Coordinates of C-alpha atoms and ligand atoms in Angstrom, one line a residue:
X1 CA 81.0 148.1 157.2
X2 CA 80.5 151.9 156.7
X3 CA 83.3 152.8 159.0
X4 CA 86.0 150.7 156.4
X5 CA 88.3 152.6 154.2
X6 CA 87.7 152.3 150.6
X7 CA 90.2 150.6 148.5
X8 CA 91.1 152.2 145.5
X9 CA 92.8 149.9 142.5
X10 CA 94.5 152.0 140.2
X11 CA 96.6 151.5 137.3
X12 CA 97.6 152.3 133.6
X13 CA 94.8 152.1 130.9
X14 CA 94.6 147.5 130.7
X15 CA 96.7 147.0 133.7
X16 CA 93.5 145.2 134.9
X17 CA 91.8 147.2 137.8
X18 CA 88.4 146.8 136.9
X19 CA 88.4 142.5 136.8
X20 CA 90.8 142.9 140.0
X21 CA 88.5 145.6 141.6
X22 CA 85.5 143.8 140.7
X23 CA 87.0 140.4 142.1
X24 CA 88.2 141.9 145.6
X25 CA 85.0 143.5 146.3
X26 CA 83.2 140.0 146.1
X27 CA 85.7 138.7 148.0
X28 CA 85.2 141.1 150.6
X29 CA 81.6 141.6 150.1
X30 CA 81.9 145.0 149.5
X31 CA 80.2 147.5 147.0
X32 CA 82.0 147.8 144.1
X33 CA 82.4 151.3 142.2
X34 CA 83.5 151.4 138.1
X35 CA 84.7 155.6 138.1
X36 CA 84.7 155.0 134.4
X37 CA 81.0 153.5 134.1
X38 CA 80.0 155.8 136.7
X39 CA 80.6 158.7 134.4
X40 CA 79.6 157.3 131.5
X41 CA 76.0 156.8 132.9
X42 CA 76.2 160.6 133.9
X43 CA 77.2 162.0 130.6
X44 CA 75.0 159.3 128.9
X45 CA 78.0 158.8 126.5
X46 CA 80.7 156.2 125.8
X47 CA 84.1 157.6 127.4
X48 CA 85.6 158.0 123.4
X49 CA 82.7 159.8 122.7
X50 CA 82.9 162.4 125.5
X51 CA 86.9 162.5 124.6
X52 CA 86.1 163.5 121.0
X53 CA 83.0 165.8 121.8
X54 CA 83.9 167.8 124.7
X55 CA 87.5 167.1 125.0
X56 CA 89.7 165.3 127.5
X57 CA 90.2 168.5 130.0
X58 CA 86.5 168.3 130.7
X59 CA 86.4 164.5 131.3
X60 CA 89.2 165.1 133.8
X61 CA 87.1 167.5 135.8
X62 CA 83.8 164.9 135.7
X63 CA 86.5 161.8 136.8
X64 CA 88.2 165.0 139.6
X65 CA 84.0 165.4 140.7
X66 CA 83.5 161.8 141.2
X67 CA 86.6 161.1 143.0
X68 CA 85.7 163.9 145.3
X69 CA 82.4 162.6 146.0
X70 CA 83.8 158.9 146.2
X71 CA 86.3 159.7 149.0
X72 CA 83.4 160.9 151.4
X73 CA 82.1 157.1 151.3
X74 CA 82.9 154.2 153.2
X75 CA 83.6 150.7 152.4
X76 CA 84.0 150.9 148.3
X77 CA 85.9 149.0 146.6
X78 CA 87.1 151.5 143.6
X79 CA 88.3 150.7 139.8
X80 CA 89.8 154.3 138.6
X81 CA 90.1 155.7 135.3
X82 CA 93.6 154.8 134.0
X83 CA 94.7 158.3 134.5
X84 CA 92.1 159.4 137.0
X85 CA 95.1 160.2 139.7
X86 CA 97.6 161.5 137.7
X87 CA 96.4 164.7 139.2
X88 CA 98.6 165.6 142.2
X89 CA 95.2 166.5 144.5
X90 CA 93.0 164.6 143.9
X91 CA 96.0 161.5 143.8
X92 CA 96.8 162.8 147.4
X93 CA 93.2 163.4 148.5
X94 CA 92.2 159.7 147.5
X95 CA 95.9 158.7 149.4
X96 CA 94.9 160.3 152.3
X97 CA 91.3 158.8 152.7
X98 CA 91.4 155.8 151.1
X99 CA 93.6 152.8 150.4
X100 CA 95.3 153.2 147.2
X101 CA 97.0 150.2 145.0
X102 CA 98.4 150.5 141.9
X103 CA 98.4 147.7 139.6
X104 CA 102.2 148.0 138.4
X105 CA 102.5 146.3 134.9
X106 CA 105.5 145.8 133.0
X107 CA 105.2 147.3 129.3
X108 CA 105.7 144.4 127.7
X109 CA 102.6 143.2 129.1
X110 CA 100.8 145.9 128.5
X111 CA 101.8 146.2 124.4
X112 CA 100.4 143.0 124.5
X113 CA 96.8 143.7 125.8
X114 CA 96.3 147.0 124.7
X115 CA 96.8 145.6 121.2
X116 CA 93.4 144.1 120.8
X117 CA 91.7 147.3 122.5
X118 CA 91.0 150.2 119.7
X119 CA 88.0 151.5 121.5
X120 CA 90.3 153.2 124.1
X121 CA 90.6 157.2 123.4
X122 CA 94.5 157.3 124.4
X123 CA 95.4 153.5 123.2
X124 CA 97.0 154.9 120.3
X125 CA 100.0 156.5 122.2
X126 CA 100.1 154.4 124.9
X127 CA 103.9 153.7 124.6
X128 CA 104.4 157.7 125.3
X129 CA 102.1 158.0 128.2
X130 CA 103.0 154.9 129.6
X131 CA 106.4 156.5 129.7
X132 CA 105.1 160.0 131.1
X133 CA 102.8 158.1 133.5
X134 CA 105.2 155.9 135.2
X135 CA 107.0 158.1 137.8
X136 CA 104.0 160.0 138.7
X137 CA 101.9 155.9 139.0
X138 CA 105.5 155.3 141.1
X139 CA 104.4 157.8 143.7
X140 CA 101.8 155.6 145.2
X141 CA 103.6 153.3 148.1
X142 CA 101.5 149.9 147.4
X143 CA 102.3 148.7 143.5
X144 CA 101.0 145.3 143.5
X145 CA 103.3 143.6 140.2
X146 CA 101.1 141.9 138.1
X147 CA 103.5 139.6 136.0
X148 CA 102.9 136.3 135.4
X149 CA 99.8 136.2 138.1
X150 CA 96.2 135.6 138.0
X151 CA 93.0 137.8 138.7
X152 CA 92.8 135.4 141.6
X153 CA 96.7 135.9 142.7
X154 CA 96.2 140.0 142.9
X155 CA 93.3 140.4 144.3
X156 CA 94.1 137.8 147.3
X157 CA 97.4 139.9 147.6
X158 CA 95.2 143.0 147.9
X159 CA 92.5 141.3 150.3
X160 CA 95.4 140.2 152.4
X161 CA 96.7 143.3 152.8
X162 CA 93.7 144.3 153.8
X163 CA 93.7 141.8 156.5
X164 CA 97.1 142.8 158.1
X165 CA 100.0 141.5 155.7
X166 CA 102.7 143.4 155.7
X167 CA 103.8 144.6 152.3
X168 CA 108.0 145.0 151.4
X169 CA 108.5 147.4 148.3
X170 CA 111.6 146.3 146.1
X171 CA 113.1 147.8 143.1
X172 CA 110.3 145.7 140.4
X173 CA 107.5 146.3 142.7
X174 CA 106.6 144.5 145.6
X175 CA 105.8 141.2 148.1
X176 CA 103.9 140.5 150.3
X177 CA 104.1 138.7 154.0
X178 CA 101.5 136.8 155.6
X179 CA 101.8 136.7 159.6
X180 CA 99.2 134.0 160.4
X181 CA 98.8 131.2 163.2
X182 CA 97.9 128.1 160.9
X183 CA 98.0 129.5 157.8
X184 CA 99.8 126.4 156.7
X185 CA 96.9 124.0 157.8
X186 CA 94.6 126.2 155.7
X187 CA 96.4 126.3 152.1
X188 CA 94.7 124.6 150.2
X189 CA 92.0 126.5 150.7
X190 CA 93.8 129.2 149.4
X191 CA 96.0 127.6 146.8
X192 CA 94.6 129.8 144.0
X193 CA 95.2 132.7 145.2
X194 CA 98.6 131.8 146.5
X195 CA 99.8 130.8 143.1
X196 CA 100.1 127.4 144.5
X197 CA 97.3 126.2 141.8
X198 CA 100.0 124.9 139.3
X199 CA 103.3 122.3 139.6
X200 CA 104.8 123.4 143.0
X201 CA 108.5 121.9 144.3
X202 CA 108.3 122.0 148.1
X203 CA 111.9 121.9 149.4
X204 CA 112.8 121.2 152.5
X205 CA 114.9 118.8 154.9
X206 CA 115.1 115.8 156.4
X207 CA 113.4 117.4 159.7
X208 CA 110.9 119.5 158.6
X209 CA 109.4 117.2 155.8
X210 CA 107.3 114.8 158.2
X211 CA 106.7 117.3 160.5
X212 CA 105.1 120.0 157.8
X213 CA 106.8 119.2 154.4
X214 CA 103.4 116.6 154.0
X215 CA 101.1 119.0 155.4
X216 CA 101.7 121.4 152.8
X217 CA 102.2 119.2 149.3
X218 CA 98.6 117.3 150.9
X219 CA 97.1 119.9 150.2
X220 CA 98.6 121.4 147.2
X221 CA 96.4 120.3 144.0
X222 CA 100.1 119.5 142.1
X223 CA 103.4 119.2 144.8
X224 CA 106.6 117.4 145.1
X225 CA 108.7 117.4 147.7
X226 CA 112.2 117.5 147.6
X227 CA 114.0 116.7 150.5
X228 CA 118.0 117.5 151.1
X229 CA 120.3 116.7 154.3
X230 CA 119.7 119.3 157.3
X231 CA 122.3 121.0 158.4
X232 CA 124.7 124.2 157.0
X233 CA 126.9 121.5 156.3
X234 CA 124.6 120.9 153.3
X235 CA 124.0 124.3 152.3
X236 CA 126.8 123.8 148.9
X237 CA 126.4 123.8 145.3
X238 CA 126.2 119.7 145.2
X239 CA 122.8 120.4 147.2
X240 CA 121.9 122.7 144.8
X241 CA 122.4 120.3 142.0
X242 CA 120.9 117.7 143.5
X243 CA 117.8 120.2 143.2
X244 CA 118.1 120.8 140.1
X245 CA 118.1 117.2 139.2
X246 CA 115.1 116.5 140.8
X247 CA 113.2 119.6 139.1
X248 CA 114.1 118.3 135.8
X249 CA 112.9 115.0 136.8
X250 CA 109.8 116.0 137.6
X251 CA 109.5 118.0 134.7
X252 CA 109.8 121.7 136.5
X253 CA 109.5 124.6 133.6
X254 CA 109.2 128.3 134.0
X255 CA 106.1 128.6 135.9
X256 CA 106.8 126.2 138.7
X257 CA 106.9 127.5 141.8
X258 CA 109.8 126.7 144.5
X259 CA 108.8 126.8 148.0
X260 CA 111.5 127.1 150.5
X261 CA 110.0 125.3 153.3
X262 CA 112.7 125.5 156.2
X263 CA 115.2 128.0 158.0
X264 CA 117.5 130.4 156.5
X265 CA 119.7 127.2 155.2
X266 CA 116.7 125.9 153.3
X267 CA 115.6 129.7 152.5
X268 CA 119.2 130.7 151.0
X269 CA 119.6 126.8 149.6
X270 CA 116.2 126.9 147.3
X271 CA 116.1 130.3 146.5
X272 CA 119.5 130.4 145.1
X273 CA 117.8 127.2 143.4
X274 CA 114.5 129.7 142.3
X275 CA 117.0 132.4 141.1
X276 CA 119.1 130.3 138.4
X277 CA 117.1 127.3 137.6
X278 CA 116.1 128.3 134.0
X279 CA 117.1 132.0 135.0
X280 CA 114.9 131.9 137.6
X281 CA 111.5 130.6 138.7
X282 CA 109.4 131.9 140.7
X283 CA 109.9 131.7 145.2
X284 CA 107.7 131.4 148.0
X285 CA 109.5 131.6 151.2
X286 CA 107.6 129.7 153.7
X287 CA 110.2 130.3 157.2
X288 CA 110.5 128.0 159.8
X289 CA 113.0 129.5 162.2
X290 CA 112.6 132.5 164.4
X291 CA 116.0 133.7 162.5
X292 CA 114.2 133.2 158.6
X293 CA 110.9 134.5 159.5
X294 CA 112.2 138.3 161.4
X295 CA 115.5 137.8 159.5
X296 CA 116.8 135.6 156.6
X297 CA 113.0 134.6 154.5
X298 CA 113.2 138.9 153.3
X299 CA 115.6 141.0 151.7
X300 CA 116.6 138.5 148.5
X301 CA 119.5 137.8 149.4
X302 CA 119.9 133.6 148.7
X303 CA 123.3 132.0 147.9
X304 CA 125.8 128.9 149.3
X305 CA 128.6 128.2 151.0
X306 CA 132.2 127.1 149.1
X307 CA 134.7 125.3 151.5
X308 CA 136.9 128.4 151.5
X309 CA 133.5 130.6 153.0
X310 CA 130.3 130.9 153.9
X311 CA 128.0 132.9 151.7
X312 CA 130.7 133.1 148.6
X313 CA 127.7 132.3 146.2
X314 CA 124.6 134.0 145.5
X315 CA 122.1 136.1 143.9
X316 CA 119.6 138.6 145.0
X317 CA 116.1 137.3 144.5
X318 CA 113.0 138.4 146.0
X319 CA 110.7 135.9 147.0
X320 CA 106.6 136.3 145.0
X321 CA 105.5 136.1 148.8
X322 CA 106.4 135.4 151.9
X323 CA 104.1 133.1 154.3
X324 CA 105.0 132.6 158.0
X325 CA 102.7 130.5 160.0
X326 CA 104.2 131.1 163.7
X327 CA 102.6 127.8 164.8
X328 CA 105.5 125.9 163.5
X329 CA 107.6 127.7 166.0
X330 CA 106.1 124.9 168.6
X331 CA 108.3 122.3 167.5
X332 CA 111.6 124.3 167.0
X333 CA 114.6 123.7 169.5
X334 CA 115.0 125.7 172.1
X335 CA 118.5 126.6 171.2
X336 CA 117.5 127.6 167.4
X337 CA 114.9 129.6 169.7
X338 CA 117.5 131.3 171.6
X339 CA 119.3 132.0 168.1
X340 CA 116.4 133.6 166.7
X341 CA 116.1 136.1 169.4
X342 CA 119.8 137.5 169.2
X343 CA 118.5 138.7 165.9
X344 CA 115.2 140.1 167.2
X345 CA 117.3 141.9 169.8
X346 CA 119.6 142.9 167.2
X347 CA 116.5 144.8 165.0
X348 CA 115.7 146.1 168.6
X349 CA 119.0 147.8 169.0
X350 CA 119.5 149.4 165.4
X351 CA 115.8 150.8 165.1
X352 CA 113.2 149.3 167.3
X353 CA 113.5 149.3 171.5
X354 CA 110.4 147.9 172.1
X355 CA 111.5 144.4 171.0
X356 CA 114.2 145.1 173.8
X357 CA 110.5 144.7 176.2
X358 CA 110.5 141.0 177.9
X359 CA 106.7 140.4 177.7
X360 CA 107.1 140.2 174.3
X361 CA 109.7 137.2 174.5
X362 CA 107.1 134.3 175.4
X363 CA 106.6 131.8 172.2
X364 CA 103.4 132.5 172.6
X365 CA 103.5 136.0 171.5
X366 CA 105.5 134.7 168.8
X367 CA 103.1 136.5 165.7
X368 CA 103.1 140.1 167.6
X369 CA 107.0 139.9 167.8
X370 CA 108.0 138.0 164.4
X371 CA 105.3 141.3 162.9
X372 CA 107.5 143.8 164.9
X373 CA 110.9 142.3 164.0
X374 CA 110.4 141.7 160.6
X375 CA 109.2 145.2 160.1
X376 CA 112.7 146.4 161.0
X377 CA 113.9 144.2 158.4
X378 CA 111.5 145.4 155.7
X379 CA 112.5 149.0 156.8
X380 CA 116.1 148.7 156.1
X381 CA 116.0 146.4 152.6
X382 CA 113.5 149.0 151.2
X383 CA 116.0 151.8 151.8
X384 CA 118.8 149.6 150.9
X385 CA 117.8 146.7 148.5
X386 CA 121.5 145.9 147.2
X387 CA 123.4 146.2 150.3
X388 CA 124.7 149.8 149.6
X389 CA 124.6 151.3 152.7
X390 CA 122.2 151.2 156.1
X391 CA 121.4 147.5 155.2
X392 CA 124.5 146.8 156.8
X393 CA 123.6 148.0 159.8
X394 CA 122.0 144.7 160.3
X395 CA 125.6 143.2 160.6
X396 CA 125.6 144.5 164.6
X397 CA 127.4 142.2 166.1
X398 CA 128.2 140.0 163.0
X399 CA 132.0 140.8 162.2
X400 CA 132.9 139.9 165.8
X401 CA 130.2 137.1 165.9
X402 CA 131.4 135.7 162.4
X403 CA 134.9 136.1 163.7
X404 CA 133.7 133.4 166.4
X405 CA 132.3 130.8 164.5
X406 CA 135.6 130.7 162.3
X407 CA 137.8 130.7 165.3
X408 CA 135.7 128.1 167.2
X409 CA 135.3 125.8 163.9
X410 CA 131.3 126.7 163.8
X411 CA 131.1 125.0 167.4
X412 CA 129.1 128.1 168.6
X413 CA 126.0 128.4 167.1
X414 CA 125.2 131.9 165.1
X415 CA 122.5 133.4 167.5
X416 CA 125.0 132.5 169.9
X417 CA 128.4 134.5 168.2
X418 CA 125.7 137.5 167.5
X419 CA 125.0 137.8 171.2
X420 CA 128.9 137.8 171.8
X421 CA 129.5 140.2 168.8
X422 CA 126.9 142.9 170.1
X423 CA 127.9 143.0 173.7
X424 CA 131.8 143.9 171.8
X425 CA 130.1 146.6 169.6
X426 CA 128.4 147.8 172.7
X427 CA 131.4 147.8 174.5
X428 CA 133.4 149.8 171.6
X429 CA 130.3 152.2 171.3
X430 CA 130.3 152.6 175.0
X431 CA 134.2 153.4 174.4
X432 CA 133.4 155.7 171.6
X433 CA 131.4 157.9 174.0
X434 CA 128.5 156.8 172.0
X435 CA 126.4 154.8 174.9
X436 CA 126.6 154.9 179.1
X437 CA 128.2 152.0 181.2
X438 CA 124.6 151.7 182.4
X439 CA 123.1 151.1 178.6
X440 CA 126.0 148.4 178.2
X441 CA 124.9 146.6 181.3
X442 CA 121.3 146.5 180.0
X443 CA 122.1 145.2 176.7
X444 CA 124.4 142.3 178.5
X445 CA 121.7 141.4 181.0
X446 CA 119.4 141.4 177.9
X447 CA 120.9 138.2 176.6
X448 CA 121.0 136.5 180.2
X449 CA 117.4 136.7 180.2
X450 CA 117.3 134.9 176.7
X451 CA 120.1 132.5 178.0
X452 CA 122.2 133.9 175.2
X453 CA 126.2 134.0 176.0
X454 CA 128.1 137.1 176.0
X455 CA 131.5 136.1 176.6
X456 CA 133.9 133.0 175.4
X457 CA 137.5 132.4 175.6
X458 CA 139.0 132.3 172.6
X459 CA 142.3 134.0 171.4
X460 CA 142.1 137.2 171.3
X461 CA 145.3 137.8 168.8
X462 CA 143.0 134.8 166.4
X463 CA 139.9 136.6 167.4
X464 CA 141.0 139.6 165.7
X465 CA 142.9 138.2 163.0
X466 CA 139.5 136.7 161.7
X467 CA 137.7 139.8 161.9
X468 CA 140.3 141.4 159.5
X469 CA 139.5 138.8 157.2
X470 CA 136.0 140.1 156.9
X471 CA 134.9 140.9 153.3
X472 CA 133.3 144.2 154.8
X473 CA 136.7 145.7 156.0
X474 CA 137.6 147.4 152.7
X475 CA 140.9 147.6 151.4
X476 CA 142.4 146.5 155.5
X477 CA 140.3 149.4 156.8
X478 CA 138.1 148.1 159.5
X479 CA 134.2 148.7 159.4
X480 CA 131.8 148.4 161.9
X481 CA 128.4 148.4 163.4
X482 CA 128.1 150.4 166.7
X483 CA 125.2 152.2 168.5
X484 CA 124.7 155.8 168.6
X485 CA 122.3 155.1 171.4
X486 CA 119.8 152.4 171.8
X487 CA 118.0 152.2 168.4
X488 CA 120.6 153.7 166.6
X489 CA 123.3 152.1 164.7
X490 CA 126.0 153.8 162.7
X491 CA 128.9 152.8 160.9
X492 CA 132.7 153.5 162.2
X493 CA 135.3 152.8 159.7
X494 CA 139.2 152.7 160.2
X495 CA 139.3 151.6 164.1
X496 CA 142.9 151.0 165.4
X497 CA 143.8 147.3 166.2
X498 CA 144.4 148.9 170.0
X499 CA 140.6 150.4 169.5
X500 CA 139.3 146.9 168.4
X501 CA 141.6 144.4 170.7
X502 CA 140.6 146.7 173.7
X503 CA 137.0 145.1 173.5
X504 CA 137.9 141.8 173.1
Ligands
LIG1 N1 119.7 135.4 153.3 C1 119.8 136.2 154.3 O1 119.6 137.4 154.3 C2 120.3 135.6 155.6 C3 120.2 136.3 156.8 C4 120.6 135.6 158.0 C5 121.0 134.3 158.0 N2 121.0 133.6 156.8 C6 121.5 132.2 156.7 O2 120.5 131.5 157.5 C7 121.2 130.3 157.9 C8 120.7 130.0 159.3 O3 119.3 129.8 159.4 P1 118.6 129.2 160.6 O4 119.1 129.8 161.9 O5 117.2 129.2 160.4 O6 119.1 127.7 160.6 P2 118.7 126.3 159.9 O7 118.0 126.6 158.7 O8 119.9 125.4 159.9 O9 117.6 125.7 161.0 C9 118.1 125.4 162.2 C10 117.6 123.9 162.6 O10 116.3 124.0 163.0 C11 115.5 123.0 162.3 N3 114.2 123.5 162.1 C12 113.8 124.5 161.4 N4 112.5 124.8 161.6 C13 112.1 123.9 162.5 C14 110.8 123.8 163.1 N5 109.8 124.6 162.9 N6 110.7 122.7 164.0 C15 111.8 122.0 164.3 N7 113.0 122.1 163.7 C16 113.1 123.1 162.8 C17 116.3 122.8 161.0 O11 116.0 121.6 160.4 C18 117.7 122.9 161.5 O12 118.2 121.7 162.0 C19 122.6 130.5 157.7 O13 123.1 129.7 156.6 C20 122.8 132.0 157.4 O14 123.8 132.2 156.5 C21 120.7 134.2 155.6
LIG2 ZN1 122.8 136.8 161.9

């Protein structure tokens, strides 16, 4: 116990740290410390009172004492002041020793509560200070966003967190994702704090429903399923409105939760559902695949095909959470396996080369390498949450692997194309100077070992005619991924066809 970090909940002035404080430290069994009470007891005064008697300056240094003092303990749970670490040190000195979360509140939300609170010394100009306090709140790395969820909901996040979750930070705040063997068989138990307390819409498909579409809404105090055809095929706007047909007839408002139970066609399919059904509602990504859980369930990005493309439709929305149980993984096919894995060796390529280690391959270190691959993914979408710049990075392999599936009529699988598409960008980066003829065999020999393809015969002349097509090549200039060396992408625009047709 004594050798745990604290955890420190911070916040502006009604943003609720002390109720969420107080909440995680039972949860946790922990000791839990009120700085304002604290200091209250010391100068035997009410906080307004030692405001309007000795001045806020000298308050500061009693709450700059205490936090000192506090960060020399062990296994607190910590409500601040509302403007306790707005001072740069002792901000960084409780960063450094403790875990810090900031309790990010919109300030709508906040008019609201601090309404009915007088007895606060600085309630009076809070719209100001809220204002002042913001960017300097914004420096803290873990915002936990508060809208719309319970006591319950936040301090789960937190104890969560805690246990291992990982955390992705996007423009409004945050999400979190849960990596945990069976955590599918266990939510009930944890329905509350999930948000999964009130109506939920599982969807999902044909396949998955009986083999964990039931397992879940069992459990689930107030679930529905709705099920929709498997396949990409389905993965259209009369899928989408079949969705929303069933939401309005089981009477699906504003705070009913989707949860996309499924791989990325389910993931893109009801979260393009979550972002537009009464603009919007909130998402939980549960991920089924290898590809959604490292790859498609994070980042926002949700949408549908059209006939004339795939992808042509969408929204960015980011998911509340995201909850990967890598049990499921037992039952997926083999080849969807295989798929999966092009991706993983993808993240290893453009940032991490210890996914490129084969003892890590094995389904049954399936949580260790989702948590490492997914981590590359969370790396690049935080950088780059509307697709600006390094985010495409993660296209490595795609324009030639796209270029594939088009050619072939979508009778090579994805994973499949990708494996293709990265030997070519290896190949051109090897061409470029970039990499060694020894790095390229690696990478090829790579996707043997998967049993991932890296060649086909297809037309070359139609091979590259398709990639030109690609909405990423601006204006006819070509654009792609290559490495710089292995975990290191980069991108190289205005390639000659001779540059591009000499790799394929
Ligand atoms: N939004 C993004 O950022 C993003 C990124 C990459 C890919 N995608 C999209 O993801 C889609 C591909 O996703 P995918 O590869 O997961 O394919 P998928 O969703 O079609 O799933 C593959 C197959 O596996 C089955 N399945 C899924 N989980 C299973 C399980 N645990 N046990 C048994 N069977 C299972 C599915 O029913 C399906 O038949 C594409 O539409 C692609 O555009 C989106
Ligand atoms: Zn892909």
């Amino acid at each position: 116990m004594s050798s745990l970090r604290n955890i420190v909940i911070t916040g502006f002035m009604g943003s609720g740290k002390t109720t969420v404080a107080e909440n995680l430290a039972q949860r946790l069994g922990r000791e839990f410390v009120d700085m304002d009470k604290v200091i209250e007891a010391r100068a035997g005064a009410p906080i307004h009172q030692i405001f309007a008697e000795r001045g806020e300056a000298s308050f500061r240094e009693m709450e700059r004492t205490l936090a000192l003092e506090l960060a020399l303990r062990r296994g607190l749970v910590v409500a601040t002041g509302g403007g306790a670490l707005i001072a740069d040190d002792v901000r960084e000195m409780l960063m450094q020793q403790c875990n810090v979360y900031c309790l990010a509140v919109n300030k709508a939300e906040l008019g609201a509560r601090l309404a009915n609170s007088p007895q606060r010394p600085l309630a009076a100009g809070w719209s100001a200070l809220y204002d002042a306090r913001k960017p300097i709140y914004a420096r803290i790395p873990r915002q936990i966003v508060t809208a719309g969820k319970s006591v319950d909901m936040i301090a789960g996040e937190i104890a969560a967190l805690e246990r291992g979750a990982l955390y992705v930070k996007t423009p409004a705040g945050g999400y979190l994702i849960r990596i945990e063997a069976g955590i599918l068989s266990r939510i009930g138990r944890e329905a509350e704090s999930l948000g999964l307390d009130r109506q939920v819409a599982v969807i999902t498909n044909e396949t998955i429903a009986p083999l964990y579409g039931e397992l879940l809404t069992e459990q689930l105090p107030n679930a529905q399923m709705i099920v929709v055809p498997d396949g990409e095929a389905h993965k259209t706007l009369a899928t989408v409105s079949q969705i929303y047909d069933s939401l309005l007839e089981m009477g699906a408002d504003r705070n009913t939760v989707i949860v996309a139970l499924g791989g990325g066609v389910i993931g893109d399919t009801a979260g393009f559902v979550a972002a537009t059904y009464m603009r919007g509602i909130p998402l939980v990504q549960v991920p089924t695949t290898l590809l959604s859980m490292v790859d498609s369930s994070v980042g926002g990005k949700v949408g549908v095909d059209l006939p004339q493309g795939k992808n042509l439709i969408g929204a960015f929305k980011q998911p509340r959470a995201v909850l990967i149980d890598t049990e499921v993984l037992a039952t997926l096919p083999p080849l969807q396996w295989r798929c999966g894995m092009a991706e993983v060796i993808k993240h290893g390529l453009i940032a991490l080369p210890g996914l490129l280690d084969a003892d890590l391959w094995g389904k049954e270190r399936a949580e260790q390498l989702v948590r490492q691959a997914v981590q590359v993914k969370i790396d690049v979408v935080e950088i780059d949450p509307y697709e600006q710049g390094i985010r495409a990075h993660l296209n490595l392999g795609h324009t030639f692997g796209h270029a594939i599936e088009k050619v072939t009529g979508y009778a090579v699988p994805h994973g499949e194309a990708v494996a293709i598409g990265i030997v070519r960008a290896a190949q051109l980066s090897r061409n470029l100077g970039f990499i060694t003829d020894a790095v390229l065999a690696r990478i090829q020999k790579i996707f043997w070992q998967i049993g991932l393809p890296t060649d086909i015969a297809v037309d070359r002349e139609r091979w590259y005619a398709a990639m030109a097509t690609d909405k990423k090549w601006q204006a006819g200039e070509s654009r792609l991924i290559v490495l710089k060396r292995i975990g290191q992408a980069a991108v190289v625009r205005g390639l000659s066809k001779d540059d591009i047709m000499a790799v394929l």
